[in-house]
Short mmCIF file of C-alpha atoms in Angstrom, two decimals:
data_model
loop_
_atom_site.label_atom_id
_atom_site.label_comp_id
_atom_site.label_asym_id
_atom_site.label_seq_id
_atom_site.Cartn_x
_atom_site.Cartn_y
_atom_site.Cartn_z
CA MET V 486 -32.13 -15.27 21.13
CA LEU V 487 -29.96 -12.75 19.28
CA MET V 488 -27.71 -10.80 21.61
CA PHE V 489 -25.74 -7.68 20.88
CA ARG V 490 -22.42 -6.83 22.38
CA GLU V 491 -21.46 -3.26 23.01
CA ARG V 492 -19.48 -2.04 20.06
CA ARG V 493 -15.85 -1.13 20.68
CA PRO V 494 -14.60 2.21 19.44
CA ALA V 495 -12.79 2.07 16.10
CA TYR V 496 -9.60 3.32 17.76
CA ARG V 497 -8.16 1.94 20.95
CA THR V 498 -6.16 5.07 21.79
CA VAL V 499 -6.43 8.78 21.12
CA GLU V 500 -2.90 8.55 19.70
CA GLY V 501 -4.08 6.01 17.12
CA TRP V 502 -6.99 8.26 16.21
CA ALA V 503 -4.65 11.26 15.85
CA ARG V 504 -2.30 9.29 13.62
CA SER V 505 -5.17 8.31 11.34
CA VAL V 506 -6.40 11.92 11.14
CA LEU V 507 -2.89 13.09 10.21
CA LEU V 508 -2.70 10.44 7.49
CA GLU V 509 -6.15 11.36 6.18
CA ALA V 510 -5.23 15.07 6.07
CA GLY V 511 -1.94 14.32 4.30
CA ALA V 512 0.20 15.78 7.08
CA ILE V 513 2.20 12.58 7.49
CA ARG V 514 3.04 9.67 5.24
CA GLU V 515 4.40 6.18 5.65
CA CYS V 516 7.88 5.19 4.40
CA GLU V 517 7.08 2.73 1.62
CA GLU V 518 10.07 0.54 2.41
CA HIS V 519 10.13 0.47 6.22
CA GLY V 520 6.72 1.66 7.40
CA TRP V 521 7.92 4.55 9.60
CA MET V 522 5.70 7.63 9.69
CA GLN V 523 7.24 10.79 8.22
CA ASP V 524 6.17 14.40 8.67
CA ARG V 525 5.45 15.97 5.28
CA ALA V 526 5.93 19.52 6.69
CA ASP V 527 2.83 20.70 4.84
CA PRO V 528 1.27 23.57 6.83
CA HIS V 529 -2.06 23.29 4.98
CA ALA V 530 -2.32 19.57 5.76
CA ARG V 531 -1.52 20.28 9.41
CA ASP V 532 -4.27 22.90 9.51
CA ARG V 533 -6.71 20.38 8.01
CA ALA V 534 -5.77 17.84 10.70
CA PHE V 535 -6.28 20.37 13.50
CA ASN V 536 -9.64 21.42 12.01
CA ILE V 537 -10.76 17.78 11.87
CA ALA V 538 -9.65 17.29 15.47
CA ARG V 539 -11.63 20.30 16.69
CA GLN V 540 -14.74 19.59 14.62
CA ARG V 541 -14.91 15.79 14.93
CA PRO V 542 -13.04 14.62 18.04
CA PRO V 543 -13.38 10.98 19.08
CA VAL V 544 -16.19 10.07 21.45
CA GLY V 545 -15.42 11.16 25.00
CA VAL V 546 -12.58 13.52 24.03
CA SER V 547 -12.92 17.29 24.05
CA PRO V 548 -11.99 19.28 20.93
CA ASP V 549 -9.05 20.85 22.77
CA ALA V 550 -7.75 17.47 23.94
CA ALA V 551 -8.07 16.13 20.39
CA ALA V 552 -6.00 19.05 19.06
CA VAL V 553 -3.38 18.40 21.74
CA ALA V 554 -3.24 14.74 20.68
CA ILE V 555 -2.59 15.82 17.07
CA ALA V 556 0.23 18.13 18.22
CA GLU V 557 1.80 15.41 20.40
CA VAL V 558 1.80 12.87 17.57
CA LEU V 559 3.34 15.45 15.21
CA ASP V 560 6.04 16.21 17.79
CA GLY V 561 7.01 12.54 17.84
CA ILE V 562 7.36 12.12 14.07
CA GLY V 563 10.47 13.14 12.12
CA ASP V 564 10.71 14.13 8.49
CA THR V 565 12.97 11.22 7.53
CA CYS V 566 12.84 7.47 7.96
CA PRO V 567 15.44 6.34 10.51
CA GLU V 568 16.14 3.18 8.49
CA CYS V 569 16.60 4.78 5.06
CA LEU V 570 20.15 5.63 4.04
CA PRO V 571 20.96 9.28 3.37
CA GLU V 572 20.95 10.09 -0.35
CA ASP V 573 24.64 11.04 -0.39
CA GLY V 574 25.63 7.57 0.88
CA ARG V 575 27.32 8.61 4.16
#
């Protein structure tokens, strides 16, 4: 007999979902050399991410909580990679 298991959500945490939304919107990017996330400081991309969060939150999460998750992830991401050397060589 064929049995079906309950399908797991695509994201294990709301933080993981928020990170993927920010990447999709272009608000953050990954350092090509080290893999750290970097804030692109693009206000239009941030607005897109917040709109996605409010319109399509993950299952079981309110639109407001999804927007808060986006803001919290953005707060934790800097605009430079901590492993990359500064351009002036200091």
